[in-house]
Each structure stands twice: as C-alpha cells, then as structure tokens.
Amino acid sequence: RDLCHIALGHRELVETGRVKSFSTLAAVKNFARRIEDRELAQRTDLVLRSEPQELLQRLQRLEAAAERREKSAARLPAASVSLSTVHKAKGLEWDTVVVADDFLDAEEEASRISHNAAGVPTWPGDLQELNMLYVALTRCKRRLMLPPGLARLYMPQAEAVSLSELTNFTGQCACGDPIDRASRTGVQDTEKACLVGSVTSKPLCSACSADTTLGSTY
C-alpha cells in the first residue's frame, strides 16, 4: 500500500518510515537491490507493472474483507472440540484433553531405560519426542484421557490421595481389601467417606494409599 502511495505521489500517506524516505519507486527498487531485500524488490516490481490506483483499491477491498471475517469469527460460539498438534497447542489449555495414540510407545521406551555405573538412569530415545509428550500431557486443567499404553505407566505415578464421599461405598478398596477404620479418621459419616485415588477416584485402603506418590496424606 505504501508503495502505491509513492507511485501516486502521496508520500504524506505513507506509514512505513523506511519507504517514506524515498520519493520515487525507482529509488526504492535501487535500495532494495543494494541491500538484497528480495521481498521489497518484488513488491516494487509489482507496483511498477500495475496501475497504482487500481492496485491500491484492490488492497483496500482485501483489507476490508479481512476485517469483516475477523468480526464475524469473533461472534461465533466457541468450538466444543478442538483438534490440535502439539506444536500448535503450546501455551494453550483445555478442561479436558484427549491424547492421541500416535506418540512414542511409552511401555517400550520405558524398557530401554538403563543405569550407568553411578546409578544414574539413561535413555537412548529421542528427547524431542519426550518433550512433545510432556507438552501434550500438561495442556489439561481438569481431565486427562490417555491411550492405554501410556495410561498404564502414567496413572500409577500420578495417583495421589484425596478424601471423598462415595454414594456406592462398599467398604472395600480397589485392590479388594476392606477399608480399615484408620482411613476414615475424622469423618462423621464413616459409611460413605474414605480415601480415594485422585486419578481413578477408587477407594484406597491404608496399604494402597501408602504406596501412592503422596502416601497417606489424611
């Protein structure tokens, strides 16, 4: 647009400081060649080959159409489902995230972990793939749904201990053992309240709660 203004002799309408310093398109083209700015040179050639006033009007119509599309998009309701690659999802968050089954095989990669002489774990896999998986897993605010292989590795490590009321409380842990009285200390309605896993929401006995990441918190 600024190049069209230069071609029409309307330097006062030019917004770009660098372009405004030139009085003719020929001067702009020589400058672009001297600094090897191919994009500026191509744009200058386009204006030289075209009718500047007609090209300027066309650009103004395109800008107006783009503004209308942006305003229309702003009025549209938010999508209930978003499909995204990991790269596009960086910096974004959703209440619920479903991770696709197209990452590295977590169980297979876990079997490749070894320890050096100092006892430090080492992994010969692609670190970039691991970083992408980390980004995918940290996009959710509330609910994370994983493919089976990854869930088998991730969920036991992510399980913490919470206190919850269960309407269908049976007095048994997810492992089958009875919930002992110690797991319900300080709870008035001892028939319905117990320790549960924060990921699975299943009731936990003392032994199971002690095996989780945070241990017997309550």
Coordinates of N, CA and C in Angstrom, one line a residue:
R1 N 0.8 -1.2 0.0 CA 0.0 0.0 0.0 C 0.9 1.3 0.0
D2 N 1.9 1.3 0.8 CA 2.8 2.4 0.9 C 3.5 2.7 -0.5
L3 N 3.9 1.6 -1.2 CA 4.5 1.7 -2.5 C 3.5 2.3 -3.5
C4 N 2.3 2.0 -3.4 CA 1.3 2.6 -4.3 C 1.2 4.1 -4.0
H5 N 1.2 4.5 -2.7 CA 1.2 5.9 -2.4 C 2.4 6.6 -3.0
I6 N 3.6 6.0 -2.9 CA 4.8 6.6 -3.5 C 4.6 6.8 -5.0
A7 N 4.1 5.7 -5.7 CA 3.9 5.8 -7.1 C 2.9 6.9 -7.5
L8 N 1.9 7.2 -6.6 CA 0.9 8.2 -6.9 C 1.3 9.6 -6.4
G9 N 2.5 9.6 -5.8 CA 3.0 10.9 -5.3 C 2.4 11.4 -4.0
H10 N 1.8 10.4 -3.3 CA 1.2 10.8 -2.0 C 2.1 10.3 -0.8
R11 N 3.2 10.9 -0.7 CA 4.2 10.5 0.3 C 3.6 10.8 1.7
E12 N 2.7 11.7 1.9 CA 2.2 12.0 3.2 C 1.3 10.9 3.7
L13 N 0.9 10.0 2.8 CA 0.0 8.9 3.3 C 0.8 7.7 3.6
V14 N 2.1 7.7 3.3 CA 3.0 6.5 3.6 C 3.2 6.4 5.1
E15 N 3.0 5.1 5.6 CA 3.1 4.9 7.1 C 4.5 4.3 7.4
T16 N 5.1 3.6 6.5 CA 6.4 3.0 6.8 C 7.5 4.0 6.7
G17 N 8.3 4.2 7.8 CA 9.3 5.2 7.8 C 10.4 5.0 6.7
R18 N 10.8 3.7 6.5 CA 11.8 3.5 5.5 C 11.3 3.8 4.1
V19 N 10.1 3.5 3.8 CA 9.6 3.7 2.4 C 9.3 5.2 2.3
K20 N 8.9 5.9 3.3 CA 8.6 7.3 3.2 C 9.8 8.2 2.9
S21 N 11.0 7.6 3.2 CA 12.2 8.4 2.9 C 12.6 8.5 1.4
F22 N 11.8 7.7 0.5 CA 12.1 7.7 -0.9 C 11.0 8.5 -1.6
S23 N 11.4 9.2 -2.7 CA 10.4 10.0 -3.4 C 9.9 9.3 -4.7
T24 N 10.6 8.2 -5.1 CA 10.1 7.5 -6.3 C 10.3 6.0 -6.1
L25 N 9.5 5.2 -6.9 CA 9.6 3.8 -6.8 C 11.0 3.3 -7.3
A26 N 11.6 4.0 -8.3 CA 12.9 3.7 -8.8 C 13.9 3.7 -7.7
A27 N 13.8 4.7 -6.8 CA 14.8 4.8 -5.7 C 14.6 3.7 -4.7
V28 N 13.3 3.3 -4.5 CA 13.0 2.2 -3.6 C 13.6 0.9 -4.2
K29 N 13.4 0.7 -5.5 CA 13.9 -0.5 -6.1 C 15.5 -0.6 -6.1
N30 N 16.1 0.5 -6.3 CA 17.6 0.5 -6.2 C 18.1 0.2 -4.8
F31 N 17.4 0.8 -3.8 CA 17.7 0.5 -2.4 C 17.5 -1.0 -2.1
A32 N 16.4 -1.6 -2.6 CA 16.1 -3.0 -2.3 C 17.2 -3.9 -3.0
R33 N 17.7 -3.5 -4.2 CA 18.7 -4.3 -4.8 C 20.0 -4.2 -4.0
R34 N 20.3 -3.0 -3.5 CA 21.6 -2.7 -2.9 C 21.7 -3.5 -1.6
I35 N 20.6 -3.6 -0.8 CA 20.6 -4.4 0.4 C 20.2 -5.8 0.3
E36 N 19.9 -6.2 -1.0 CA 19.4 -7.6 -1.3 C 18.2 -7.9 -0.6
D37 N 17.2 -7.0 -0.6 CA 15.9 -7.3 0.0 C 15.0 -7.7 -1.1
R38 N 14.9 -9.0 -1.3 CA 14.1 -9.6 -2.4 C 12.7 -9.3 -2.3
E39 N 12.1 -9.3 -1.1 CA 10.7 -9.1 -0.9 C 10.3 -7.7 -1.3
L40 N 11.1 -6.7 -0.9 CA 10.8 -5.3 -1.2 C 11.0 -5.1 -2.7
A41 N 12.0 -5.7 -3.3 CA 12.2 -5.6 -4.8 C 11.0 -6.1 -5.6
Q42 N 10.5 -7.3 -5.1 CA 9.4 -7.9 -5.8 C 8.1 -7.1 -5.7
R43 N 7.9 -6.5 -4.5 CA 6.7 -5.7 -4.3 C 6.8 -4.4 -5.2
T44 N 8.0 -3.9 -5.3 CA 8.2 -2.7 -6.1 C 8.0 -3.0 -7.5
D45 N 8.5 -4.1 -8.0 CA 8.2 -4.5 -9.4 C 6.7 -4.7 -9.7
L46 N 6.0 -5.3 -8.7 CA 4.6 -5.5 -8.9 C 3.8 -4.1 -9.1
V47 N 4.2 -3.1 -8.3 CA 3.6 -1.8 -8.4 C 3.9 -1.2 -9.7
L48 N 5.2 -1.3 -10.1 CA 5.6 -0.8 -11.4 C 4.9 -1.4 -12.6
R49 N 4.6 -2.7 -12.5 CA 3.9 -3.4 -13.6 C 2.4 -3.1 -13.6
S50 N 1.9 -2.6 -12.5 CA 0.4 -2.4 -12.3 C 0.0 -1.0 -12.4
E51 N -1.3 -0.7 -12.4 CA -1.8 0.6 -12.3 C -1.9 0.9 -10.8
P52 N -1.2 1.8 -10.2 CA -1.1 2.0 -8.8 C -2.4 2.3 -8.1
Q53 N -3.3 3.1 -8.7 CA -4.6 3.4 -8.1 C -5.5 2.2 -8.1
E54 N -5.5 1.4 -9.1 CA -6.3 0.2 -9.2 C -5.8 -0.8 -8.1
L55 N -4.4 -1.0 -8.1 CA -3.9 -1.9 -7.1 C -4.2 -1.5 -5.7
L56 N -4.1 -0.2 -5.4 CA -4.4 0.3 -4.1 C -5.8 0.1 -3.7
Q57 N -6.8 0.2 -4.6 CA -8.2 0.0 -4.3 C -8.4 -1.5 -4.0
R58 N -7.7 -2.4 -4.8 CA -7.8 -3.8 -4.6 C -7.3 -4.2 -3.2
L59 N -6.2 -3.6 -2.8 CA -5.7 -3.9 -1.5 C -6.6 -3.4 -0.4
Q60 N -7.2 -2.3 -0.6 CA -8.2 -1.8 0.4 C -9.4 -2.7 0.5
R61 N -9.9 -3.2 -0.6 CA -11.0 -4.1 -0.6 C -10.6 -5.4 0.2
L62 N -9.4 -5.9 -0.1 CA -9.0 -7.1 0.6 C -8.9 -6.9 2.1
E63 N -8.4 -5.7 2.5 CA -8.3 -5.4 4.0 C -9.6 -5.3 4.6
A64 N -10.6 -4.7 3.9 CA -11.9 -4.6 4.4 C -12.6 -5.9 4.6
A65 N -12.4 -6.8 3.6 CA -13.0 -8.2 3.7 C -12.4 -9.0 4.8
A66 N -11.0 -8.8 5.1 CA -10.4 -9.5 6.2 C -10.9 -9.0 7.5
E67 N -11.2 -7.7 7.6 CA -11.7 -7.2 8.9 C -13.1 -7.7 9.1
R68 N -13.9 -7.8 8.1 CA -15.3 -8.4 8.2 C -15.2 -9.8 8.7
R69 N -14.3 -10.6 8.1 CA -14.2 -12.0 8.5 C -13.8 -12.1 10.0
E70 N -12.9 -11.3 10.4 CA -12.4 -11.3 11.8 C -13.6 -11.0 12.7
K71 N -14.4 -10.0 12.4 CA -15.5 -9.6 13.2 C -16.6 -10.7 13.3
S72 N -16.8 -11.4 12.1 CA -17.7 -12.5 12.1 C -17.2 -13.7 12.9
A73 N -15.9 -13.9 12.8 CA -15.4 -15.0 13.6 C -15.5 -14.8 15.1
A74 N -15.4 -13.5 15.5 CA -15.5 -13.2 16.9 C -16.9 -13.4 17.5
R75 N -17.9 -13.4 16.6 CA -19.3 -13.6 17.1 C -19.6 -15.1 17.1
L76 N -18.8 -15.9 16.5 CA -19.1 -17.3 16.5 C -19.0 -18.0 17.9
P77 N -19.8 -18.9 18.3 CA -19.6 -19.6 19.6 C -18.3 -20.4 19.6
A78 N -17.8 -20.5 20.8 CA -16.6 -21.3 20.9 C -16.8 -22.8 20.5
A79 N -15.8 -23.4 19.9 CA -15.9 -24.7 19.5 C -15.9 -25.7 20.7
S80 N -16.8 -26.7 20.7 CA -16.8 -27.6 21.8 C -15.7 -28.6 21.7
V81 N -15.1 -28.8 20.6 CA -14.0 -29.7 20.4 C -12.9 -29.1 19.5
S82 N -11.7 -29.1 20.0 CA -10.5 -28.5 19.2 C -9.6 -29.6 18.9
L83 N -9.1 -29.7 17.6 CA -8.1 -30.6 17.2 C -6.8 -29.9 17.0
S84 N -5.7 -30.3 17.6 CA -4.5 -29.6 17.5 C -3.3 -30.5 17.6
T85 N -2.2 -30.1 16.9 CA -1.0 -30.7 17.0 C -0.3 -30.2 18.3
V86 N 0.7 -30.9 18.8 CA 1.4 -30.5 20.0 C 2.0 -29.1 19.8
H87 N 2.6 -28.8 18.6 CA 3.2 -27.5 18.4 C 2.2 -26.4 18.5
K88 N 1.0 -26.6 17.9 CA 0.0 -25.6 17.9 C -0.6 -25.4 19.3
A89 N -0.5 -26.5 20.1 CA -1.2 -26.4 21.4 C -0.3 -25.8 22.5
K90 N 1.0 -25.5 22.2 CA 1.9 -24.8 23.2 C 1.3 -23.5 23.7
G91 N 1.2 -23.4 25.0 CA 0.7 -22.2 25.6 C -0.8 -22.2 25.8
L92 N -1.5 -23.2 25.3 CA -3.0 -23.3 25.4 C -3.4 -24.3 26.5
E93 N -4.6 -24.2 27.0 CA -5.1 -25.2 28.0 C -6.6 -25.4 27.7
W94 N -7.0 -26.7 28.0 CA -8.4 -27.0 28.0 C -8.8 -27.8 29.2
D95 N -10.1 -27.8 29.6 CA -10.5 -28.5 30.8 C -10.2 -30.0 30.6
T96 N -10.6 -30.5 29.4 CA -10.4 -31.9 29.1 C -9.5 -32.1 27.9
V97 N -8.5 -32.9 28.0 CA -7.6 -33.2 26.9 C -7.5 -34.7 26.6
V98 N -7.7 -35.1 25.4 CA -7.6 -36.5 24.9 C -6.3 -36.6 24.1
V99 N -5.4 -37.3 24.6 CA -4.1 -37.5 23.9 C -4.2 -38.6 22.9
A100 N -3.8 -38.4 21.7 CA -3.9 -39.4 20.6 C -2.9 -40.5 20.8
D101 N -3.1 -41.6 20.2 CA -2.2 -42.7 20.3 C -1.2 -42.7 19.2
D102 N -0.5 -41.6 19.0 CA 0.5 -41.5 17.9 C 1.8 -41.0 18.4
F103 N 2.0 -41.1 19.8 CA 3.3 -40.7 20.3 C 4.2 -42.0 20.4
L104 N 5.4 -41.8 20.9 CA 6.2 -43.0 21.1 C 5.6 -44.0 22.0
D105 N 5.9 -45.3 21.9 CA 5.4 -46.3 22.7 C 6.0 -46.2 24.1
A106 N 5.2 -45.7 25.0 CA 5.8 -45.4 26.3 C 6.3 -46.7 27.0
E107 N 5.6 -47.8 26.9 CA 6.0 -49.0 27.6 C 7.3 -49.5 27.0
E108 N 7.4 -49.5 25.7 CA 8.6 -50.0 25.0 C 9.8 -49.1 25.4
E109 N 9.5 -47.8 25.4 CA 10.6 -46.9 25.7 C 11.1 -47.0 27.1
A110 N 10.1 -47.3 28.0 CA 10.5 -47.5 29.5 C 11.4 -48.7 29.6
S111 N 11.2 -49.7 28.8 CA 12.0 -50.9 28.9 C 13.4 -50.6 28.5
R112 N 13.7 -49.5 27.8 CA 15.0 -49.2 27.2 C 15.8 -48.4 28.2
I113 N 15.2 -48.0 29.4 CA 15.9 -47.2 30.4 C 16.9 -48.1 31.1
S114 N 18.2 -47.7 31.2 CA 19.2 -48.4 31.9 C 19.9 -47.5 32.9
H115 N 20.8 -48.0 33.7 CA 21.5 -47.2 34.7 C 23.0 -47.3 34.5
N116 N 23.7 -46.2 34.5 CA 25.1 -46.3 34.4 C 25.8 -46.7 35.7
A117 N 27.1 -46.7 35.7 CA 27.9 -47.1 36.9 C 27.6 -46.3 38.1
A118 N 27.2 -45.0 37.9 CA 26.9 -44.2 39.1 C 25.4 -44.3 39.5
G119 N 24.7 -45.2 38.8 CA 23.3 -45.4 39.2 C 22.3 -44.4 38.6
V120 N 22.9 -43.6 37.7 CA 22.0 -42.6 37.0 C 21.3 -43.2 35.8
P121 N 19.9 -43.0 35.8 CA 19.2 -43.6 34.7 C 19.5 -43.0 33.3
T122 N 19.7 -43.7 32.3 CA 19.9 -43.2 31.0 C 18.9 -43.8 30.0
W123 N 18.6 -43.0 29.0 CA 17.6 -43.4 28.0 C 18.1 -43.0 26.6
P124 N 18.2 -44.0 25.7 CA 18.7 -43.7 24.3 C 17.7 -43.1 23.3
G125 N 16.5 -42.8 23.8 CA 15.5 -42.4 22.9 C 15.6 -40.9 22.4
D126 N 14.6 -40.4 21.7 CA 14.6 -39.1 21.1 C 14.1 -38.1 22.2
L127 N 14.9 -37.2 22.7 CA 14.5 -36.3 23.8 C 13.4 -35.4 23.3
Q128 N 13.4 -35.0 22.0 CA 12.4 -34.1 21.4 C 11.0 -34.8 21.5
E129 N 11.0 -36.1 21.2 CA 9.7 -36.8 21.3 C 9.2 -36.7 22.8
L130 N 10.1 -36.9 23.7 CA 9.7 -36.9 25.1 C 9.2 -35.5 25.5
N131 N 9.9 -34.4 25.0 CA 9.4 -33.1 25.3 C 8.0 -32.8 24.7
M132 N 7.8 -33.3 23.5 CA 6.4 -33.2 22.9 C 5.4 -33.9 23.7
L133 N 5.7 -35.0 24.2 CA 4.7 -35.7 25.1 C 4.5 -34.9 26.4
Y134 N 5.5 -34.3 26.9 CA 5.3 -33.5 28.1 C 4.4 -32.4 27.9
V135 N 4.5 -31.7 26.7 CA 3.7 -30.6 26.4 C 2.2 -31.1 26.2
A136 N 2.0 -32.2 25.6 CA 0.7 -32.8 25.4 C 0.0 -33.1 26.8
L137 N 0.8 -33.6 27.7 CA 0.2 -34.0 29.0 C -0.1 -32.8 29.9
T138 N 0.5 -31.7 29.7 CA 0.3 -30.6 30.5 C -0.6 -29.5 30.0
R139 N -1.4 -29.9 28.9 CA -2.4 -29.0 28.4 C -3.7 -29.0 29.1
C140 N -4.0 -30.0 29.9 CA -5.3 -30.1 30.5 C -5.4 -29.4 31.9
K141 N -6.6 -28.9 32.2 CA -6.8 -28.3 33.5 C -7.4 -29.3 34.5
R142 N -8.3 -30.1 34.0 CA -9.1 -31.0 34.9 C -9.0 -32.5 34.6
R143 N -9.2 -32.8 33.3 CA -9.3 -34.3 33.0 C -8.4 -34.6 31.8
L144 N -7.5 -35.6 32.0 CA -6.6 -36.1 31.0 C -6.9 -37.5 30.6
M145 N -7.2 -37.7 29.3 CA -7.5 -39.0 28.8 C -6.4 -39.5 28.0
L146 N -5.8 -40.7 28.4 CA -4.6 -41.2 27.7 C -4.8 -42.5 26.9
P147 N -4.0 -42.7 25.9 CA -4.1 -44.0 25.3 C -3.7 -45.1 26.2
P148 N -4.1 -46.4 26.0 CA -3.9 -47.4 27.0 C -2.5 -47.6 27.5
G149 N -1.5 -47.7 26.6 CA -0.2 -48.0 27.0 C 0.4 -46.9 27.8
L150 N 0.1 -45.6 27.5 CA 0.6 -44.5 28.3 C -0.1 -44.5 29.7
A151 N -1.4 -44.8 29.7 CA -2.1 -44.7 30.9 C -1.6 -45.7 31.9
R152 N -1.2 -46.9 31.4 CA -0.7 -47.9 32.4 C 0.6 -47.5 33.1
L153 N 1.4 -46.6 32.4 CA 2.6 -46.1 33.0 C 2.4 -44.9 33.8
Y154 N 1.6 -44.0 33.3 CA 1.4 -42.7 33.9 C 0.5 -42.7 35.1
M155 N -0.6 -43.4 35.1 CA -1.6 -43.2 36.1 C -1.1 -43.7 37.5
P156 N -0.4 -44.8 37.6 CA 0.0 -45.2 39.0 C 1.0 -44.1 39.6
Q157 N 1.8 -43.5 38.7 CA 2.7 -42.5 39.2 C 2.0 -41.2 39.5
A158 N 0.9 -40.9 38.9 CA 0.2 -39.7 39.1 C -0.8 -39.8 40.2
E159 N -1.1 -41.0 40.7 CA -2.1 -41.2 41.7 C -1.7 -40.5 43.0
A160 N -2.5 -39.7 43.6 CA -2.3 -39.1 44.9 C -3.5 -39.5 45.7
V161 N -3.6 -38.9 46.9 CA -4.7 -39.3 47.9 C -5.6 -38.2 48.1
S162 N -6.9 -38.5 48.0 CA -7.9 -37.5 48.2 C -9.0 -38.0 49.2
L163 N -9.7 -37.2 49.8 CA -10.8 -37.6 50.7 C -12.1 -37.3 49.9
S164 N -13.0 -38.4 49.8 CA -14.2 -38.2 49.0 C -15.3 -39.0 49.6
E165 N -16.5 -38.5 49.3 CA -17.7 -39.3 49.7 C -18.2 -40.1 48.5
L166 N -18.4 -41.4 48.8 CA -18.8 -42.3 47.7 C -20.2 -42.8 48.0
T167 N -21.1 -42.5 47.1 CA -22.5 -42.9 47.3 C -22.7 -44.4 47.2
N168 N -21.8 -45.1 46.5 CA -21.9 -46.5 46.4 C -20.8 -47.2 47.2
F169 N -20.4 -46.6 48.3 CA -19.3 -47.1 49.1 C -19.6 -48.5 49.6
T170 N -18.7 -49.5 49.3 CA -18.9 -50.9 49.7 C -18.0 -51.3 50.8
G171 N -17.1 -50.4 51.3 CA -16.2 -50.8 52.4 C -15.0 -51.6 51.9
Q172 N -14.8 -51.7 50.6 CA -13.6 -52.4 50.0 C -12.8 -51.4 49.2
C173 N -11.5 -51.6 49.2 CA -10.5 -50.9 48.4 C -10.6 -51.4 47.0
A174 N -10.0 -50.7 46.0 CA -10.0 -51.1 44.6 C -9.2 -52.4 44.5
C175 N -8.3 -52.6 45.5 CA -7.5 -53.9 45.5 C -8.2 -55.1 46.0
G176 N -9.4 -54.8 46.6 CA -10.2 -55.9 47.2 C -10.2 -56.0 48.7
D177 N -9.2 -55.4 49.3 CA -9.1 -55.4 50.8 C -10.1 -54.5 51.4
P178 N -10.6 -54.8 52.6 CA -11.5 -53.9 53.3 C -10.9 -52.6 53.7
I179 N -11.6 -51.5 53.6 CA -11.1 -50.2 54.1 C -11.1 -50.2 55.6
D180 N -10.0 -50.0 56.2 CA -9.9 -50.0 57.7 C -10.3 -48.7 58.3
R181 N -10.5 -48.7 59.6 CA -11.1 -47.5 60.2 C -10.1 -46.3 60.2
A182 N -8.8 -46.6 60.1 CA -7.8 -45.6 60.1 C -8.0 -44.7 58.9
S183 N -8.5 -45.3 57.8 CA -8.6 -44.5 56.6 C -9.7 -43.5 56.6
R184 N -10.6 -43.6 57.7 CA -11.7 -42.7 57.8 C -11.7 -41.9 59.0
T185 N -10.5 -41.7 59.6 CA -10.4 -40.9 60.8 C -10.9 -39.5 60.6
G186 N -11.7 -39.0 61.5 CA -12.2 -37.6 61.4 C -13.3 -37.4 60.6
V187 N -13.9 -38.4 60.0 CA -15.1 -38.3 59.1 C -16.3 -38.8 59.9
Q188 N -17.3 -38.0 59.9 CA -18.5 -38.3 60.7 C -19.3 -39.5 60.0
D189 N -19.5 -39.3 58.7 CA -20.3 -40.4 58.0 C -19.3 -41.4 57.5
T190 N -18.9 -42.3 58.4 CA -17.9 -43.3 58.1 C -18.3 -44.3 57.1
E191 N -19.6 -44.4 56.8 CA -20.0 -45.4 55.9 C -19.9 -45.0 54.4
K192 N -19.7 -43.7 54.2 CA -19.6 -43.2 52.8 C -18.4 -42.4 52.5
A193 N -17.6 -42.0 53.5 CA -16.4 -41.3 53.2 C -15.1 -42.1 53.3
C194 N -14.2 -41.9 52.4 CA -12.9 -42.7 52.5 C -11.9 -42.0 51.7
L195 N -10.7 -42.6 51.8 CA -9.6 -42.1 50.9 C -9.8 -42.7 49.5
V196 N -9.5 -41.9 48.5 CA -9.7 -42.3 47.1 C -8.4 -41.9 46.3
G197 N -8.2 -42.5 45.2 CA -7.1 -42.1 44.3 C -7.6 -40.9 43.5
S198 N -6.7 -39.9 43.4 CA -7.1 -38.7 42.7 C -7.3 -38.8 41.2
V199 N -6.7 -39.9 40.7 CA -6.8 -40.1 39.2 C -7.9 -41.1 38.9
T200 N -8.0 -42.2 39.7 CA -9.0 -43.2 39.4 C -10.3 -43.0 40.2
S201 N -10.3 -42.2 41.3 CA -11.4 -42.0 42.1 C -11.9 -43.3 42.8
K202 N -11.0 -44.3 42.9 CA -11.4 -45.5 43.5 C -10.9 -45.5 45.0
P203 N -11.7 -46.1 45.9 CA -11.3 -46.1 47.3 C -10.0 -46.8 47.5
L204 N -9.3 -46.3 48.5 CA -8.0 -46.9 48.9 C -7.9 -47.4 50.3
C205 N -7.3 -48.5 50.5 CA -7.1 -48.9 51.9 C -5.8 -48.3 52.3
S206 N -5.4 -48.4 53.6 CA -4.1 -47.8 54.1 C -2.9 -48.2 53.3
A207 N -2.9 -49.5 53.0 CA -1.7 -50.1 52.3 C -1.6 -49.4 50.9
C208 N -2.7 -49.3 50.2 CA -2.7 -48.7 48.9 C -2.4 -47.2 48.9
S209 N -2.9 -46.5 49.9 CA -2.7 -45.1 50.0 C -1.2 -44.8 50.3
A210 N -0.6 -45.7 51.1 CA 0.8 -45.5 51.4 C 1.7 -45.8 50.2
D211 N 1.2 -46.5 49.2 CA 2.0 -46.8 48.0 C 1.9 -45.8 47.0
T212 N 1.0 -44.8 47.1 CA 0.9 -43.7 46.1 C 2.0 -42.7 46.3
T213 N 2.0 -41.8 45.3 CA 3.1 -40.8 45.3 C 3.2 -40.0 46.6
L214 N 2.0 -39.5 47.1 CA 2.0 -38.7 48.3 C 1.8 -39.4 49.6
G215 N 1.6 -40.7 49.5 CA 1.4 -41.5 50.7 C 0.1 -41.2 51.4
S216 N 0.0 -41.6 52.7 CA -1.2 -41.4 53.5 C -1.3 -40.0 54.0
T217 N -1.8 -39.1 53.1 CA -1.9 -37.7 53.4 C -2.9 -37.4 54.5
Y218 N -4.0 -38.1 54.5 CA -5.0 -37.8 55.5 C -4.9 -38.8 56.7

